[in-house]
Short mmCIF file of N, CA and C in Angstrom, two decimals:
data_model
loop_
_atom_site.label_atom_id
_atom_site.label_comp_id
_atom_site.label_asym_id
_atom_site.label_seq_id
_atom_site.Cartn_x
_atom_site.Cartn_y
_atom_site.Cartn_z
N MET A 1 36.18 3.23 -10.70
CA MET A 1 36.03 2.20 -9.68
C MET A 1 34.63 1.59 -9.82
N THR A 2 34.56 0.28 -9.80
CA THR A 2 33.28 -0.41 -9.93
C THR A 2 32.50 -0.34 -8.62
N LYS A 3 31.24 -0.69 -8.71
CA LYS A 3 30.38 -0.72 -7.53
C LYS A 3 30.96 -1.68 -6.50
N GLU A 4 31.41 -2.83 -6.93
CA GLU A 4 31.98 -3.83 -6.01
C GLU A 4 33.28 -3.33 -5.37
N GLU A 5 34.10 -2.62 -6.13
CA GLU A 5 35.34 -2.06 -5.57
C GLU A 5 35.04 -1.00 -4.52
N ARG A 6 34.03 -0.14 -4.77
CA ARG A 6 33.62 0.86 -3.79
C ARG A 6 33.10 0.19 -2.52
N ARG A 7 32.31 -0.86 -2.70
CA ARG A 7 31.76 -1.60 -1.57
C ARG A 7 32.88 -2.19 -0.72
N GLU A 8 33.83 -2.85 -1.35
CA GLU A 8 34.95 -3.46 -0.62
C GLU A 8 35.81 -2.41 0.08
N ALA A 9 36.02 -1.27 -0.58
CA ALA A 9 36.81 -0.19 0.03
C ALA A 9 36.09 0.35 1.27
N PHE A 10 34.78 0.54 1.16
CA PHE A 10 34.01 1.04 2.28
C PHE A 10 34.06 0.05 3.45
N LEU A 11 33.86 -1.24 3.16
CA LEU A 11 33.90 -2.27 4.20
C LEU A 11 35.26 -2.31 4.89
N SER A 12 36.33 -2.23 4.11
CA SER A 12 37.67 -2.34 4.70
C SER A 12 38.07 -1.08 5.48
N ASN A 13 37.52 0.07 5.13
CA ASN A 13 37.86 1.32 5.82
C ASN A 13 36.98 1.60 7.04
N PHE A 14 35.87 0.90 7.17
CA PHE A 14 34.92 1.21 8.24
C PHE A 14 35.55 1.04 9.62
N ASP A 15 36.40 0.04 9.79
CA ASP A 15 37.01 -0.21 11.10
C ASP A 15 37.94 0.91 11.54
N SER A 16 38.37 1.76 10.62
CA SER A 16 39.27 2.86 10.99
C SER A 16 38.51 4.10 11.48
N ILE A 17 37.17 4.07 11.39
CA ILE A 17 36.37 5.20 11.85
C ILE A 17 36.41 5.24 13.37
N GLY A 18 36.65 6.41 13.93
CA GLY A 18 36.73 6.55 15.38
C GLY A 18 35.45 7.11 15.96
N GLY A 19 35.59 7.73 17.11
CA GLY A 19 34.48 8.43 17.76
C GLY A 19 33.37 7.51 18.22
N PHE A 20 32.15 7.95 18.03
CA PHE A 20 30.96 7.26 18.52
C PHE A 20 30.90 5.81 18.03
N ILE A 21 31.17 5.61 16.76
CA ILE A 21 31.09 4.27 16.17
C ILE A 21 32.08 3.33 16.83
N LYS A 22 33.30 3.78 17.01
CA LYS A 22 34.32 2.95 17.65
C LYS A 22 34.02 2.75 19.13
N ASN A 23 33.63 3.82 19.82
CA ASN A 23 33.35 3.73 21.25
C ASN A 23 32.19 2.80 21.58
N ASN A 24 31.28 2.60 20.64
CA ASN A 24 30.13 1.73 20.86
C ASN A 24 30.30 0.36 20.22
N ASN A 25 31.49 0.07 19.74
CA ASN A 25 31.81 -1.26 19.18
C ASN A 25 30.89 -1.66 18.04
N PHE A 26 30.56 -0.70 17.15
CA PHE A 26 29.73 -1.00 16.00
C PHE A 26 30.62 -1.60 14.91
N LYS A 27 30.14 -2.66 14.30
CA LYS A 27 30.90 -3.33 13.24
C LYS A 27 30.02 -3.48 12.00
N LEU A 28 30.56 -3.07 10.87
CA LEU A 28 29.85 -3.19 9.60
C LEU A 28 30.06 -4.60 9.05
N ILE A 29 28.96 -5.29 8.78
CA ILE A 29 29.03 -6.65 8.25
C ILE A 29 28.91 -6.65 6.73
N ASP A 30 27.92 -5.94 6.20
CA ASP A 30 27.71 -5.93 4.75
C ASP A 30 26.93 -4.69 4.35
N ILE A 31 27.13 -4.26 3.13
CA ILE A 31 26.36 -3.15 2.57
C ILE A 31 26.03 -3.46 1.13
N ASP A 32 24.98 -2.83 0.64
CA ASP A 32 24.59 -2.84 -0.75
C ASP A 32 23.72 -1.62 -0.94
N GLU A 33 23.21 -1.39 -2.13
CA GLU A 33 22.36 -0.23 -2.34
C GLU A 33 21.15 -0.31 -1.44
N GLY A 34 20.98 0.66 -0.55
CA GLY A 34 19.85 0.71 0.34
C GLY A 34 19.83 -0.38 1.40
N TYR A 35 20.98 -1.01 1.65
CA TYR A 35 21.06 -2.12 2.60
C TYR A 35 22.30 -1.97 3.46
N CYS A 36 22.13 -2.21 4.74
CA CYS A 36 23.26 -2.18 5.66
C CYS A 36 23.03 -3.23 6.73
N GLU A 37 24.04 -4.05 6.98
CA GLU A 37 23.98 -5.02 8.07
C GLU A 37 25.13 -4.71 9.02
N MET A 38 24.78 -4.48 10.28
CA MET A 38 25.78 -4.16 11.28
C MET A 38 25.54 -5.02 12.52
N GLU A 39 26.56 -5.08 13.35
CA GLU A 39 26.41 -5.70 14.66
C GLU A 39 27.17 -4.84 15.66
N ALA A 40 26.84 -5.04 16.92
CA ALA A 40 27.50 -4.26 17.97
C ALA A 40 27.77 -5.18 19.15
N LEU A 41 28.92 -5.02 19.73
CA LEU A 41 29.27 -5.74 20.94
C LEU A 41 28.69 -4.98 22.11
N ILE A 42 27.79 -5.61 22.83
CA ILE A 42 27.16 -4.98 23.98
C ILE A 42 28.05 -5.23 25.20
N THR A 43 28.48 -4.14 25.81
CA THR A 43 29.37 -4.22 26.96
C THR A 43 28.71 -3.56 28.17
N GLU A 44 29.42 -3.52 29.28
CA GLU A 44 28.91 -2.88 30.49
C GLU A 44 28.52 -1.43 30.24
N THR A 45 29.26 -0.74 29.38
CA THR A 45 28.98 0.67 29.11
C THR A 45 27.78 0.86 28.18
N SER A 46 27.23 -0.23 27.64
CA SER A 46 26.05 -0.17 26.78
C SER A 46 24.75 -0.29 27.56
N MET A 47 24.86 -0.55 28.85
CA MET A 47 23.70 -0.89 29.66
C MET A 47 23.05 0.32 30.33
N ASN A 48 21.74 0.18 30.57
CA ASN A 48 21.03 1.19 31.35
C ASN A 48 21.10 0.78 32.83
N PRO A 49 20.50 1.57 33.74
CA PRO A 49 20.58 1.22 35.17
C PRO A 49 19.96 -0.13 35.54
N TYR A 50 19.11 -0.68 34.66
CA TYR A 50 18.50 -1.99 34.93
C TYR A 50 19.31 -3.14 34.33
N ASN A 51 20.52 -2.80 33.84
CA ASN A 51 21.42 -3.79 33.23
C ASN A 51 20.83 -4.40 31.95
N ILE A 52 20.10 -3.57 31.21
CA ILE A 52 19.55 -3.93 29.90
C ILE A 52 20.16 -2.96 28.89
N CYS A 53 20.37 -3.43 27.69
CA CYS A 53 20.96 -2.57 26.66
C CYS A 53 20.17 -1.26 26.55
N HIS A 54 20.86 -0.15 26.64
CA HIS A 54 20.25 1.18 26.64
C HIS A 54 19.61 1.47 25.28
N GLY A 55 18.41 2.06 25.31
CA GLY A 55 17.71 2.41 24.08
C GLY A 55 18.52 3.35 23.20
N GLY A 56 19.27 4.25 23.80
CA GLY A 56 20.10 5.17 23.03
C GLY A 56 21.20 4.45 22.27
N PHE A 57 21.69 3.37 22.84
CA PHE A 57 22.69 2.53 22.16
C PHE A 57 22.09 1.94 20.89
N LEU A 58 20.88 1.39 21.02
CA LEU A 58 20.21 0.80 19.86
C LEU A 58 19.86 1.86 18.82
N PHE A 59 19.44 3.03 19.29
CA PHE A 59 19.13 4.13 18.38
C PHE A 59 20.38 4.56 17.62
N GLY A 60 21.52 4.61 18.33
CA GLY A 60 22.78 4.97 17.68
C GLY A 60 23.16 3.99 16.59
N LEU A 61 22.91 2.70 16.84
CA LEU A 61 23.19 1.68 15.83
C LEU A 61 22.28 1.88 14.62
N LEU A 62 21.01 2.16 14.86
CA LEU A 62 20.07 2.43 13.78
C LEU A 62 20.50 3.65 12.96
N ASP A 63 20.87 4.71 13.64
CA ASP A 63 21.29 5.94 12.96
C ASP A 63 22.53 5.70 12.12
N THR A 64 23.46 4.91 12.64
CA THR A 64 24.68 4.59 11.89
C THR A 64 24.35 3.77 10.65
N CYS A 65 23.46 2.79 10.79
CA CYS A 65 23.04 1.99 9.62
C CYS A 65 22.43 2.87 8.54
N CYS A 66 21.57 3.80 8.94
CA CYS A 66 20.94 4.70 7.96
C CYS A 66 22.00 5.54 7.24
N GLY A 67 22.98 6.02 7.98
CA GLY A 67 24.04 6.81 7.36
C GLY A 67 24.87 5.99 6.39
N VAL A 68 25.15 4.73 6.76
CA VAL A 68 25.92 3.85 5.88
C VAL A 68 25.14 3.54 4.61
N CYS A 69 23.82 3.39 4.72
CA CYS A 69 23.00 3.14 3.52
C CYS A 69 23.13 4.27 2.51
N ALA A 70 23.41 5.45 3.00
CA ALA A 70 23.58 6.61 2.11
C ALA A 70 25.06 6.86 1.85
N SER A 71 25.89 5.84 1.96
CA SER A 71 27.34 6.01 1.81
C SER A 71 27.68 6.67 0.48
N GLY A 72 28.68 7.48 0.54
CA GLY A 72 29.09 8.23 -0.64
C GLY A 72 28.40 9.57 -0.75
N VAL A 73 27.44 9.81 0.10
CA VAL A 73 26.71 11.08 0.13
C VAL A 73 26.90 11.66 1.52
N HIS A 74 27.28 12.92 1.60
CA HIS A 74 27.43 13.57 2.90
C HIS A 74 26.06 14.00 3.39
N ILE A 75 25.57 13.28 4.40
CA ILE A 75 24.22 13.53 4.89
C ILE A 75 24.22 13.55 6.42
N ILE A 76 23.15 14.06 6.96
CA ILE A 76 22.82 13.84 8.36
C ILE A 76 21.36 13.40 8.38
N THR A 77 21.02 12.57 9.33
CA THR A 77 19.62 12.20 9.47
C THR A 77 18.91 13.33 10.21
N SER A 78 17.71 13.64 9.78
CA SER A 78 17.04 14.80 10.37
C SER A 78 15.83 14.44 11.22
N GLU A 79 15.27 13.26 11.06
CA GLU A 79 14.08 12.94 11.84
C GLU A 79 13.90 11.43 11.94
N TYR A 80 13.59 10.99 13.14
CA TYR A 80 13.24 9.59 13.40
C TYR A 80 12.00 9.56 14.26
N HIS A 81 11.27 8.49 14.16
CA HIS A 81 10.15 8.25 15.05
C HIS A 81 10.33 6.87 15.63
N ILE A 82 10.31 6.78 16.95
CA ILE A 82 10.47 5.50 17.62
C ILE A 82 9.27 5.27 18.53
N ASN A 83 8.68 4.12 18.43
CA ASN A 83 7.60 3.72 19.32
C ASN A 83 8.20 2.77 20.35
N CYS A 84 7.95 3.06 21.61
CA CYS A 84 8.50 2.24 22.69
C CYS A 84 7.38 1.54 23.43
N MET A 85 7.65 0.32 23.82
CA MET A 85 6.73 -0.42 24.65
C MET A 85 7.36 -0.50 26.04
N ILE A 86 6.64 -0.08 27.04
CA ILE A 86 7.13 -0.11 28.41
C ILE A 86 6.73 -1.43 29.04
N ALA A 87 7.69 -2.11 29.64
CA ALA A 87 7.41 -3.39 30.29
C ALA A 87 7.84 -3.30 31.76
N THR A 88 7.10 -3.94 32.60
CA THR A 88 7.47 -4.00 34.02
C THR A 88 8.58 -5.02 34.20
N ILE A 89 9.58 -4.62 34.92
CA ILE A 89 10.75 -5.51 35.14
C ILE A 89 10.65 -6.11 36.52
#
């Protein structure tokens, strides 16, 4: 199977993944070596108590992108560092 065939197979099969990815409406747009483009539909269940997209939702999207970048390899991410800026609402 060529690189392009593997890429197309991965893209076409991504929508069948259930669990966290499906529950958070994550959609794979494109992949390449070391590259992943995703989008997510932000719904009422994605919001924090201030009606702003929850940081954990965004972190989950980031974690999923990192996993997709390593597609074809069974991995788990082991460490992230996130810097947050607190703003008064």
